Amino acid sequence: MEWMKKNAHELAAMLRAGEVTSVELVEGYLSRIEKLNGKMNAFLFVNREGALEAAKAVDADRVAGVELPPFAGVPVAIKDNMCEHGVPTTAASKMLEGWKPPYDATVVMKLKEARLPILGHTNMDEFAMGSSTEHSAFGPTHNPWGENLTPGGSGGGSAAAVAAYLAPWALGSDTGGSIRQPGAFTGTVGTKPTYGAVSRYGIIAMASSLDQVGPVAHTVADAAALQEIVGGYDHFDSTSLRGVSEGLTVAAEAGAAMDDLSGVRIGLVEELDGEGIDEGVREVFHARLDALKARGAEIVRVSCPSFKYTIGAYYLIMPAEMSSNLARYDGVRFGNRVLPKEGPVTAETMMRATRGEKFGDEVKRRILLGTYALSAGNYDHFYGAAQKVRTLIQRDLEAAFEKADVLLAPSAPTVAFKFGEKIDDLLAMYMNDLTTIPANLAGTPAMTVPAGLSEGLPVGVQVLAPAKEDARMYKVGAAIERDVDASATATPIETWEENL
């Protein structure tokens, strides 16, 4: 168990030193998954055979003296909306149950090139729609900090797997905070890179102008390394950018070595420091600010007035794009098919039966909302207006970054909440994305770093940087991380194991 608490950098060093083999690592994690996943439901599919085969190949090449990538043999987990050739990939939906992609997503291909054995696919809200992983068609994921707590969403499976030491690191996807909010709820580091820094080719789309793949890890340095592995230009993705995912590990190491923060300007966003933020979360957040100030950082207050429209704009743009993307799942072009139980079988009745039975309630709700926003007569009034707000948010952030090198905000307004607590109060559920959505609408990078505990549960602090300045974000994130007490990440998973 003790070596499983090591981070990816430490495991890679052990592999290079011959202190452990990749097969031993993979078998250890598979054993923990087998022991805990029945209760936690962090994984939807465990690829025992594939992971062991990849690990054996790494060990054989290492013995033979073949030059290997630096993290070769360190296992990884991926969110279930990333296509992996021949492996069941469902996006946590009955619509895709049993489907095996005929190709690898670019990020999966890069994991394989880096020789990382893929342990399996992690649970999520159906098609990444949710803030709690309660909307998975295959049951919710439980937060390792408490069995009755959600791990956040939609990437609760990846965050819970890392927090419970079922995998040393994982990939998630972030449309409105789906990496950062689960990271905050589980005491892990989670990053949404600059839009375009990591290829979206082969990712099952939710909202194409917002989706972004990113890492979940135990440390900022691990997150930086994983983004370096999967990032970079991809000609299969027309939004792909060059150069953004380079030099991140070096930046994280530089940040971790910084004792004196003189000259670093940290912006405190007024609109993310008041109404809607729980008092306990604010106390932890301001304690982090005070610690940075004590080390010489300059704290400047900035205002982003358009942020008060963030939730409204996001919940028009996201469902509009989502309803368009999910139109392909009709039982003809994509997805499982359901024939009507009564009446004539026509294309219309078949599609109605298919979408009625295979989509969950949250997916149907957002399809209706998005279709209405895009309908004739409403397009300019709703979708067009939301896009104008998006431009205002981008301008507000640009102005804020003229006054500050990075911005800091709570990663989530609350600590992890209980199952069922918000599922019948949609506004309260959607408001939980309050602090994470601006980065998605602006396309800027943002990450959550564990900051402390409130009510005995993790609180994350979010670091936002200008577009393409991911290295700056990792540097400041690592500088914050070095001050944080180990209790902020000490998942009480041993208690679970004792009660099994």
C-alpha positions as a Python dict, from the first residue, in 0.01 Angstrom:
ca = {
    (1, 'M'): (0, 0, 0),
    (2, 'E'): (274, 249, 90),
    (3, 'W'): (434, 258, -254),
    (4, 'M'): (90, 316, -408),
    (5, 'K'): (80, 651, -229),
    (6, 'K'): (382, 761, -429),
    (7, 'N'): (329, 1000, -716),
    (8, 'A'): (405, 928, -1082),
    (9, 'H'): (750, 1092, -1070),
    (10, 'E'): (848, 873, -774),
    (11, 'L'): (712, 557, -937),
    (12, 'A'): (899, 633, -1259),
    (13, 'A'): (1222, 673, -1060),
    (14, 'M'): (1161, 338, -887),
    (15, 'L'): (1111, 173, -1225),
    (16, 'R'): (1432, 319, -1365),
    (17, 'A'): (1624, 210, -1054),
    (18, 'G'): (1492, -145, -1082),
    (19, 'E'): (1320, -125, -742),
    (20, 'V'): (990, -237, -890),
    (21, 'T'): (865, -365, -1226),
    (22, 'S'): (579, -228, -1428),
    (23, 'V'): (399, -561, -1393),
    (24, 'E'): (424, -533, -1013),
    (25, 'L'): (280, -181, -1028),
    (26, 'V'): (-6, -279, -1256),
    (27, 'E'): (-88, -591, -1054),
    (28, 'G'): (-89, -382, -736),
    (29, 'Y'): (-332, -126, -875),
    (30, 'L'): (-551, -395, -1033),
    (31, 'S'): (-569, -567, -695),
    (32, 'R'): (-681, -245, -526),
    (33, 'I'): (-937, -179, -799),
    (34, 'E'): (-1075, -531, -755),
    (35, 'K'): (-1094, -476, -380),
    (36, 'L'): (-1248, -127, -373),
    (37, 'N'): (-1427, -62, -700),
    (38, 'G'): (-1739, -260, -606),
    (39, 'K'): (-1802, -6, -335),
    (40, 'M'): (-1661, 303, -503),
    (41, 'N'): (-1763, 250, -870),
    (42, 'A'): (-1477, 465, -995),
    (43, 'F'): (-1409, 238, -1294),
    (44, 'L'): (-1666, 133, -1555),
    (45, 'F'): (-1424, -98, -1732),
    (46, 'V'): (-1097, -248, -1607),
    (47, 'N'): (-857, -359, -1880),
    (48, 'R'): (-663, -622, -1684),
    (49, 'E'): (-534, -807, -1986),
    (50, 'G'): (-437, -497, -2185),
    (51, 'A'): (-263, -324, -1893),
    (52, 'L'): (-60, -631, -1801),
    (53, 'E'): (40, -689, -2163),
    (54, 'A'): (167, -331, -2193),
    (55, 'A'): (351, -361, -1859),
    (56, 'K'): (522, -686, -1959),
    (57, 'A'): (642, -528, -2284),
    (58, 'V'): (791, -232, -2093),
    (59, 'D'): (969, -460, -1846),
    (60, 'A'): (1110, -674, -2128),
    (61, 'D'): (1240, -369, -2315),
    (62, 'R'): (1395, -229, -1996),
    (63, 'V'): (1579, -555, -1932),
    (64, 'A'): (1695, -557, -2295),
    (65, 'G'): (1839, -208, -2258),
    (66, 'V'): (1593, -39, -2495),
    (67, 'E'): (1572, 337, -2442),
    (68, 'L'): (1229, 412, -2296),
    (69, 'P'): (1021, 729, -2241),
    (70, 'P'): (1070, 876, -1890),
    (71, 'F'): (742, 750, -1746),
    (72, 'A'): (730, 416, -1926),
    (73, 'G'): (556, 155, -1712),
    (74, 'V'): (366, 398, -1486),
    (75, 'P'): (-6, 303, -1511),
    (76, 'V'): (-277, 553, -1595),
    (77, 'A'): (-659, 565, -1607),
    (78, 'I'): (-876, 749, -1859),
    (79, 'K'): (-1227, 893, -1852),
    (80, 'D'): (-1483, 682, -2035),
    (81, 'N'): (-1542, 942, -2306),
    (82, 'M'): (-1202, 879, -2468),
    (83, 'C'): (-1203, 632, -2755),
    (84, 'E'): (-968, 338, -2713),
    (85, 'H'): (-939, 87, -2992),
    (86, 'G'): (-1125, -237, -2913),
    (87, 'V'): (-1208, -135, -2555),
    (88, 'P'): (-1568, -70, -2437),
    (89, 'T'): (-1626, 307, -2432),
    (90, 'T'): (-1969, 430, -2325),
    (91, 'A'): (-1947, 791, -2201),
    (92, 'A'): (-2147, 640, -1911),
    (93, 'S'): (-2455, 611, -2134),
    (94, 'K'): (-2680, 318, -2224),
    (95, 'M'): (-2679, 468, -2573),
    (96, 'L'): (-2322, 345, -2629),
    (97, 'E'): (-2329, 38, -2405),
    (98, 'G'): (-2125, -239, -2566),
    (99, 'W'): (-1961, -15, -2827),
    (100, 'K'): (-1590, -69, -2898),
    (101, 'P'): (-1422, 214, -3092),
    (102, 'P'): (-1234, 118, -3409),
    (103, 'Y'): (-955, 370, -3338),
    (104, 'D'): (-765, 546, -3061),
    (105, 'A'): (-824, 906, -2960),
    (106, 'T'): (-506, 1110, -3006),
    (107, 'V'): (-453, 1135, -2630),
    (108, 'V'): (-486, 756, -2597),
    (109, 'M'): (-239, 708, -2882),
    (110, 'K'): (6, 938, -2701),
    (111, 'L'): (-34, 748, -2373),
    (112, 'K'): (52, 428, -2559),
    (113, 'E'): (352, 593, -2729),
    (114, 'A'): (470, 701, -2382),
    (115, 'R'): (435, 334, -2280),
    (116, 'L'): (183, 397, -1998),
    (117, 'P'): (-30, 87, -1928),
    (118, 'I'): (-397, 192, -1932),
    (119, 'L'): (-575, 40, -1631),
    (120, 'G'): (-926, 112, -1756),
    (121, 'H'): (-1200, 365, -1812),
    (122, 'T'): (-1339, 575, -1526),
    (123, 'N'): (-1697, 666, -1440),
    (124, 'M'): (-1854, 1001, -1528),
    (125, 'D'): (-2188, 1177, -1562),
    (126, 'E'): (-2362, 1061, -1879),
    (127, 'F'): (-2197, 1233, -2178),
    (128, 'A'): (-2019, 1452, -1918),
    (129, 'M'): (-2341, 1627, -1812),
    (130, 'G'): (-2344, 1684, -1439),
    (131, 'S'): (-2162, 1818, -1136),
    (132, 'S'): (-2171, 1513, -911),
    (133, 'T'): (-2128, 1187, -1113),
    (134, 'E'): (-2480, 1097, -998),
    (135, 'H'): (-2600, 1100, -1359),
    (136, 'S'): (-2399, 801, -1480),
    (137, 'A'): (-2622, 538, -1636),
    (138, 'F'): (-2414, 278, -1450),
    (139, 'G'): (-2450, 418, -1100),
    (140, 'P'): (-2276, 699, -908),
    (141, 'T'): (-1914, 712, -800),
    (142, 'H'): (-1850, 751, -427),
    (143, 'N'): (-1602, 1006, -295),
    (144, 'P'): (-1318, 835, -103),
    (145, 'W'): (-1351, 1108, 161),
    (146, 'G'): (-1696, 975, 257),
    (147, 'E'): (-1923, 703, 120),
    (148, 'N'): (-2227, 930, 124),
    (149, 'L'): (-2047, 1211, -60),
    (150, 'T'): (-2032, 1280, -432),
    (151, 'P'): (-1686, 1319, -587),
    (152, 'G'): (-1805, 1609, -805),
    (153, 'G'): (-1864, 1583, -1173),
    (154, 'S'): (-1854, 1502, -1442),
    (155, 'G'): (-1512, 1345, -1398),
    (156, 'G'): (-1576, 1202, -1053),
    (157, 'G'): (-1444, 860, -1151),
    (158, 'S'): (-1098, 985, -1252),
    (159, 'A'): (-1064, 1205, -942),
    (160, 'A'): (-1187, 933, -705),
    (161, 'A'): (-955, 675, -864),
    (162, 'V'): (-650, 896, -806),
    (163, 'A'): (-758, 1005, -456),
    (164, 'A'): (-814, 642, -350),
    (165, 'Y'): (-482, 526, -498),
    (166, 'L'): (-650, 309, -760),
    (167, 'A'): (-430, 483, -1020),
    (168, 'P'): (-135, 722, -979),
    (169, 'W'): (-277, 966, -1234),
    (170, 'A'): (-562, 989, -1484),
    (171, 'L'): (-706, 1186, -1772),
    (172, 'G'): (-1033, 1374, -1751),
    (173, 'S'): (-1220, 1622, -1967),
    (174, 'D'): (-1337, 1967, -1860),
    (175, 'T'): (-1632, 2147, -2023),
    (176, 'G'): (-1741, 2367, -1732),
    (177, 'G'): (-1515, 2246, -1452),
    (178, 'S'): (-1536, 1866, -1483),
    (179, 'I'): (-1170, 1818, -1389),
    (180, 'R'): (-1125, 2103, -1140),
    (181, 'Q'): (-1441, 2061, -932),
    (182, 'P'): (-1384, 1685, -873),
    (183, 'G'): (-1021, 1770, -800),
    (184, 'A'): (-1133, 2015, -530),
    (185, 'F'): (-1379, 1763, -384),
    (186, 'T'): (-1121, 1482, -361),
    (187, 'G'): (-802, 1666, -269),
    (188, 'T'): (-629, 1608, -602),
    (189, 'V'): (-466, 1835, -859),
    (190, 'G'): (-669, 1885, -1176),
    (191, 'T'): (-595, 2095, -1482),
    (192, 'K'): (-794, 2239, -1772),
    (193, 'P'): (-529, 2337, -2027),
    (194, 'T'): (-565, 2623, -2273),
    (195, 'Y'): (-836, 2536, -2526),
    (196, 'G'): (-655, 2361, -2813),
    (197, 'A'): (-345, 2268, -2612),
    (198, 'V'): (-456, 1902, -2603),
    (199, 'S'): (-623, 1734, -2900),
    (200, 'R'): (-995, 1657, -2876),
    (201, 'Y'): (-981, 1409, -3165),
    (202, 'G'): (-1147, 1089, -3050),
    (203, 'I'): (-1312, 1245, -2744),
    (204, 'I'): (-1688, 1189, -2739),
    (205, 'A'): (-1803, 1547, -2777),
    (206, 'M'): (-2030, 1732, -2539),
    (207, 'A'): (-1990, 2104, -2625),
    (208, 'S'): (-1719, 2142, -2886),
    (209, 'S'): (-1614, 2500, -2814),
    (210, 'L'): (-1574, 2426, -2443),
    (211, 'D'): (-1445, 2067, -2406),
    (212, 'Q'): (-1081, 2020, -2312),
    (213, 'V'): (-883, 1713, -2200),
    (214, 'G'): (-656, 1749, -1898),
    (215, 'P'): (-474, 1563, -1619),
    (216, 'V'): (-575, 1457, -1268),
    (217, 'A'): (-281, 1381, -1037),
    (218, 'H'): (-146, 1386, -683),
    (219, 'T'): (97, 1671, -750),
    (220, 'V'): (134, 1974, -975),
    (221, 'A'): (452, 1827, -1124),
    (222, 'D'): (271, 1505, -1216),
    (223, 'A'): (-11, 1702, -1380),
    (224, 'A'): (245, 1903, -1578),
    (225, 'A'): (418, 1587, -1697),
    (226, 'L'): (92, 1423, -1804),
    (227, 'Q'): (-14, 1731, -2001),
    (228, 'E'): (326, 1729, -2172),
    (229, 'I'): (269, 1365, -2269),
    (230, 'V'): (-78, 1409, -2421),
    (231, 'G'): (-49, 1773, -2539),
    (232, 'G'): (81, 1921, -2861),
    (233, 'Y'): (-36, 1993, -3213),
    (234, 'D'): (-261, 1738, -3384),
    (235, 'H'): (-361, 1779, -3749),
    (236, 'F'): (-678, 1577, -3679),
    (237, 'D'): (-805, 1864, -3457),
    (238, 'S'): (-857, 2196, -3638),
    (239, 'T'): (-847, 2386, -3306),
    (240, 'S'): (-512, 2237, -3207),
    (241, 'L'): (-230, 2470, -3094),
    (242, 'R'): (147, 2435, -3105),
    (243, 'G'): (389, 2486, -2820),
    (244, 'V'): (146, 2541, -2531),
    (245, 'S'): (220, 2209, -2358),
    (246, 'E'): (599, 2244, -2362),
    (247, 'G'): (820, 2329, -2064),
    (248, 'L'): (550, 2260, -1807),
    (249, 'T'): (746, 2025, -1581),
    (250, 'V'): (1037, 2269, -1575),
    (251, 'A'): (793, 2546, -1478),
    (252, 'A'): (645, 2331, -1200),
    (253, 'E'): (991, 2252, -1064),
    (254, 'A'): (1080, 2622, -1071),
    (255, 'G'): (760, 2706, -883),
    (256, 'A'): (824, 2442, -619),
    (257, 'A'): (1169, 2590, -559),
    (258, 'M'): (1041, 2947, -513),
    (259, 'D'): (1061, 3066, -156),
    (260, 'D'): (1049, 3438, -227),
    (261, 'L'): (745, 3540, -435),
    (262, 'S'): (841, 3907, -465),
    (263, 'G'): (735, 4040, -802),
    (264, 'V'): (451, 3790, -846),
    (265, 'R'): (117, 3968, -884),
    (266, 'I'): (-183, 3759, -781),
    (267, 'G'): (-528, 3884, -871),
    (268, 'L'): (-824, 3834, -637),
    (269, 'V'): (-1143, 3835, -843),
    (270, 'E'): (-1406, 4029, -646),
    (271, 'E'): (-1697, 3854, -817),
    (272, 'L'): (-1563, 3512, -703),
    (273, 'D'): (-1502, 3611, -343),
    (274, 'G'): (-1844, 3682, -202),
    (275, 'E'): (-2201, 3569, -259),
    (276, 'G'): (-2236, 3200, -335),
    (277, 'I'): (-1908, 3095, -173),
    (278, 'D'): (-1942, 2901, 155),
    (279, 'E'): (-1776, 3069, 452),
    (280, 'G'): (-1555, 2768, 528),
    (281, 'V'): (-1428, 2762, 171),
    (282, 'R'): (-1356, 3136, 184),
    (283, 'E'): (-1156, 3095, 506),
    (284, 'V'): (-931, 2831, 350),
    (285, 'F'): (-896, 3035, 32),
    (286, 'H'): (-795, 3353, 218),
    (287, 'A'): (-552, 3157, 434),
    (288, 'R'): (-375, 3059, 110),
    (289, 'L'): (-375, 3420, -6),
    (290, 'D'): (-224, 3532, 327),
    (291, 'A'): (46, 3265, 300),
    (292, 'L'): (139, 3383, -50),
    (293, 'K'): (143, 3746, 65),
    (294, 'A'): (373, 3651, 353),
    (295, 'R'): (618, 3511, 99),
    (296, 'G'): (625, 3840, -91),
    (297, 'A'): (350, 3804, -349),
    (298, 'E'): (151, 4117, -429),
    (299, 'I'): (-225, 4068, -395),
    (300, 'V'): (-428, 4295, -623),
    (301, 'R'): (-806, 4313, -637),
    (302, 'V'): (-954, 4287, -986),
    (303, 'S'): (-1311, 4305, -1105),
    (304, 'C'): (-1478, 4104, -1380),
    (305, 'P'): (-1832, 4251, -1390),
    (306, 'S'): (-1953, 4014, -1662),
    (307, 'F'): (-1898, 3712, -1436),
    (308, 'K'): (-2247, 3760, -1291),
    (309, 'Y'): (-2383, 3641, -1626),
    (310, 'T'): (-2150, 3337, -1645),
    (311, 'I'): (-2396, 3068, -1538),
    (312, 'G'): (-2669, 3196, -1769),
    (313, 'A'): (-2440, 3219, -2071),
    (314, 'Y'): (-2286, 2878, -2011),
    (315, 'Y'): (-2620, 2703, -1969),
    (316, 'L'): (-2727, 2836, -2309),
    (317, 'I'): (-2406, 2777, -2507),
    (318, 'M'): (-2332, 2434, -2361),
    (319, 'P'): (-2677, 2272, -2418),
    (320, 'A'): (-2703, 2434, -2761),
    (321, 'E'): (-2377, 2276, -2876),
    (322, 'M'): (-2454, 1956, -2687),
    (323, 'S'): (-2796, 1913, -2850),
    (324, 'S'): (-2631, 1947, -3190),
    (325, 'N'): (-2357, 1697, -3106),
    (326, 'L'): (-2598, 1439, -2962),
    (327, 'A'): (-2832, 1454, -3261),
    (328, 'R'): (-2616, 1183, -3420),
    (329, 'Y'): (-2731, 926, -3161),
    (330, 'D'): (-3054, 827, -3327),
    (331, 'G'): (-3025, 449, -3366),
    (332, 'V'): (-2939, 489, -3734),
    (333, 'R'): (-2607, 669, -3757),
    (334, 'F'): (-2475, 610, -3404),
    (335, 'G'): (-2585, 441, -3083),
    (336, 'N'): (-2791, 141, -2987),
    (337, 'R'): (-3132, 96, -3149),
    (338, 'V'): (-3466, 42, -2975),
    (339, 'L'): (-3779, -54, -3169),
    (340, 'P'): (-4116, 76, -3047),
    (341, 'K'): (-4312, -173, -2839),
    (342, 'E'): (-4643, -73, -2999),
    (343, 'G'): (-4762, 71, -3330),
    (344, 'P'): (-4588, 91, -3664),
    (345, 'V'): (-4211, 81, -3691),
    (346, 'T'): (-4103, 392, -3879),
    (347, 'A'): (-3785, 598, -3867),
    (348, 'E'): (-3961, 850, -3642),
    (349, 'T'): (-4103, 596, -3394),
    (350, 'M'): (-3773, 406, -3382),
    (351, 'M'): (-3575, 726, -3310),
    (352, 'R'): (-3829, 829, -3046),
    (353, 'A'): (-3805, 491, -2874),
    (354, 'T'): (-3424, 487, -2897),
    (355, 'R'): (-3366, 835, -2756),
    (356, 'G'): (-3644, 797, -2500),
    (357, 'E'): (-3503, 475, -2355),
    (358, 'K'): (-3126, 516, -2394),
    (359, 'F'): (-3076, 876, -2281),
    (360, 'G'): (-3098, 966, -1911),
    (361, 'D'): (-3312, 1248, -1771),
    (362, 'E'): (-3030, 1505, -1748),
    (363, 'V'): (-2931, 1446, -2111),
    (364, 'K'): (-3293, 1483, -2226),
    (365, 'R'): (-3331, 1802, -2020),
    (366, 'R'): (-3026, 1962, -2180),
    (367, 'I'): (-3123, 1851, -2532),
    (368, 'L'): (-3460, 2021, -2487),
    (369, 'L'): (-3299, 2337, -2350),
    (370, 'G'): (-3039, 2348, -2628),
    (371, 'T'): (-3284, 2277, -2907),
    (372, 'Y'): (-3513, 2552, -2780),
    (373, 'A'): (-3222, 2799, -2766),
    (374, 'L'): (-3129, 2721, -3126),
    (375, 'S'): (-3481, 2719, -3266),
    (376, 'A'): (-3601, 2972, -3522),
    (377, 'G'): (-3687, 3300, -3354),
    (378, 'N'): (-3484, 3220, -3041),
    (379, 'Y'): (-3133, 3187, -3181),
    (380, 'D'): (-3031, 3553, -3156),
    (381, 'H'): (-3229, 3612, -2839),
    (382, 'F'): (-3066, 3325, -2645),
    (383, 'Y'): (-2764, 3169, -2814),
    (384, 'G'): (-2650, 3491, -2982),
    (385, 'A'): (-2682, 3690, -2661),
    (386, 'A'): (-2490, 3423, -2468),
    (387, 'Q'): (-2206, 3444, -2719),
    (388, 'K'): (-2189, 3821, -2665),
    (389, 'V'): (-2159, 3762, -2290),
    (390, 'R'): (-1880, 3518, -2366),
    (391, 'T'): (-1692, 3796, -2544),
    (392, 'L'): (-1740, 4024, -2243),
    (393, 'I'): (-1599, 3756, -2012),
    (394, 'Q'): (-1295, 3719, -2236),
    (395, 'R'): (-1238, 4096, -2232),
    (396, 'D'): (-1280, 4113, -1853),
    (397, 'L'): (-1016, 3845, -1810),
    (398, 'E'): (-780, 4014, -2053),
    (399, 'A'): (-812, 4337, -1853),
    (400, 'A'): (-758, 4150, -1526),
    (401, 'F'): (-442, 3987, -1657),
    (402, 'E'): (-298, 4330, -1734),
    (403, 'K'): (-302, 4392, -1357),
    (404, 'A'): (-205, 4046, -1235),
    (405, 'D'): (15, 3757, -1351),
    (406, 'V'): (-242, 3498, -1244),
    (407, 'L'): (-585, 3508, -1083),
    (408, 'L'): (-686, 3304, -778),
    (409, 'A'): (-1033, 3189, -681),
    (410, 'P'): (-1194, 2900, -494),
    (411, 'S'): (-1216, 2592, -719),
    (412, 'A'): (-1572, 2525, -604),
    (413, 'P'): (-1818, 2727, -391),
    (414, 'T'): (-1868, 2438, -148),
    (415, 'V'): (-1700, 2126, -22),
    (416, 'A'): (-1824, 1785, -145),
    (417, 'F'): (-2199, 1750, -97),
    (418, 'K'): (-2410, 1444, -19),
    (419, 'F'): (-2581, 1222, -273),
    (420, 'G'): (-2927, 1353, -353),
    (421, 'E'): (-2864, 1687, -180),
    (422, 'K'): (-2885, 1890, -503),
    (423, 'I'): (-3016, 1652, -764),
    (424, 'D'): (-3370, 1790, -728),
    (425, 'D'): (-3252, 2151, -714),
    (426, 'L'): (-3104, 2210, -1057),
    (427, 'L'): (-3013, 2574, -997),
    (428, 'A'): (-2813, 2482, -687),
    (429, 'M'): (-2640, 2206, -883),
    (430, 'Y'): (-2558, 2436, -1174),
    (431, 'M'): (-2433, 2709, -937),
    (432, 'N'): (-2162, 2470, -821),
    (433, 'D'): (-1987, 2545, -1151),
    (434, 'L'): (-1982, 2918, -1067),
    (435, 'T'): (-1606, 2956, -1027),
    (436, 'T'): (-1485, 2717, -1297),
    (437, 'I'): (-1695, 2816, -1600),
    (438, 'P'): (-1522, 3150, -1683),
    (439, 'A'): (-1202, 2970, -1790),
    (440, 'N'): (-1400, 2744, -2027),
    (441, 'L'): (-1587, 3034, -2186),
    (442, 'A'): (-1262, 3230, -2229),
    (443, 'G'): (-1049, 2930, -2336),
    (444, 'T'): (-786, 3009, -2073),
    (445, 'P'): (-598, 2752, -1863),
    (446, 'A'): (-695, 2689, -1501),
    (447, 'M'): (-606, 2433, -1238),
    (448, 'T'): (-711, 2333, -889),
    (449, 'V'): (-455, 2275, -616),
    (450, 'P'): (-547, 2128, -274),
    (451, 'A'): (-551, 2418, -26),
    (452, 'G'): (-674, 2281, 306),
    (453, 'L'): (-979, 2138, 480),
    (454, 'S'): (-1320, 2276, 575),
    (455, 'E'): (-1554, 2062, 781),
    (456, 'G'): (-1291, 1789, 742),
    (457, 'L'): (-1325, 1790, 362),
    (458, 'P'): (-1088, 1915, 90),
    (459, 'V'): (-1096, 2267, -47),
    (460, 'G'): (-918, 2357, -370),
    (461, 'V'): (-775, 2688, -481),
    (462, 'Q'): (-798, 2764, -850),
    (463, 'V'): (-513, 2926, -1048),
    (464, 'L'): (-614, 3098, -1372),
    (465, 'A'): (-360, 3220, -1628),
    (466, 'P'): (-385, 3393, -1968),
    (467, 'A'): (-438, 3179, -2277),
    (468, 'K'): (-128, 2982, -2383),
    (469, 'E'): (40, 3062, -2049),
    (470, 'D'): (-3, 2712, -1905),
    (471, 'A'): (358, 2711, -1786),
    (472, 'R'): (291, 3022, -1574),
    (473, 'M'): (-11, 2849, -1420),
    (474, 'Y'): (192, 2539, -1328),
    (475, 'K'): (470, 2754, -1179),
    (476, 'V'): (235, 2939, -945),
    (477, 'G'): (39, 2618, -873),
    (478, 'A'): (357, 2448, -758),
    (479, 'A'): (451, 2751, -547),
    (480, 'I'): (115, 2723, -370),
    (481, 'E'): (142, 2345, -329),
    (482, 'R'): (467, 2360, -129),
    (483, 'D'): (293, 2547, 156),
    (484, 'V'): (-8, 2317, 191),
    (485, 'D'): (-32, 2078, 483),
    (486, 'A'): (-34, 1707, 393),
    (487, 'S'): (-375, 1668, 561),
    (488, 'A'): (-533, 1842, 258),
    (489, 'T'): (-466, 1534, 46),
    (490, 'A'): (-473, 1259, 309),
    (491, 'T'): (-774, 1066, 182),
    (492, 'P'): (-914, 848, 463),
    (493, 'I'): (-932, 547, 234),
    (494, 'E'): (-785, 315, 496),
    (495, 'T'): (-1114, 347, 685),
    (496, 'W'): (-1295, 208, 383),
    (497, 'E'): (-1056, -83, 362),
    (498, 'E'): (-1097, -166, 729),
    (499, 'N'): (-1475, -181, 687),
    (500, 'L'): (-1474, -406, 382),
}
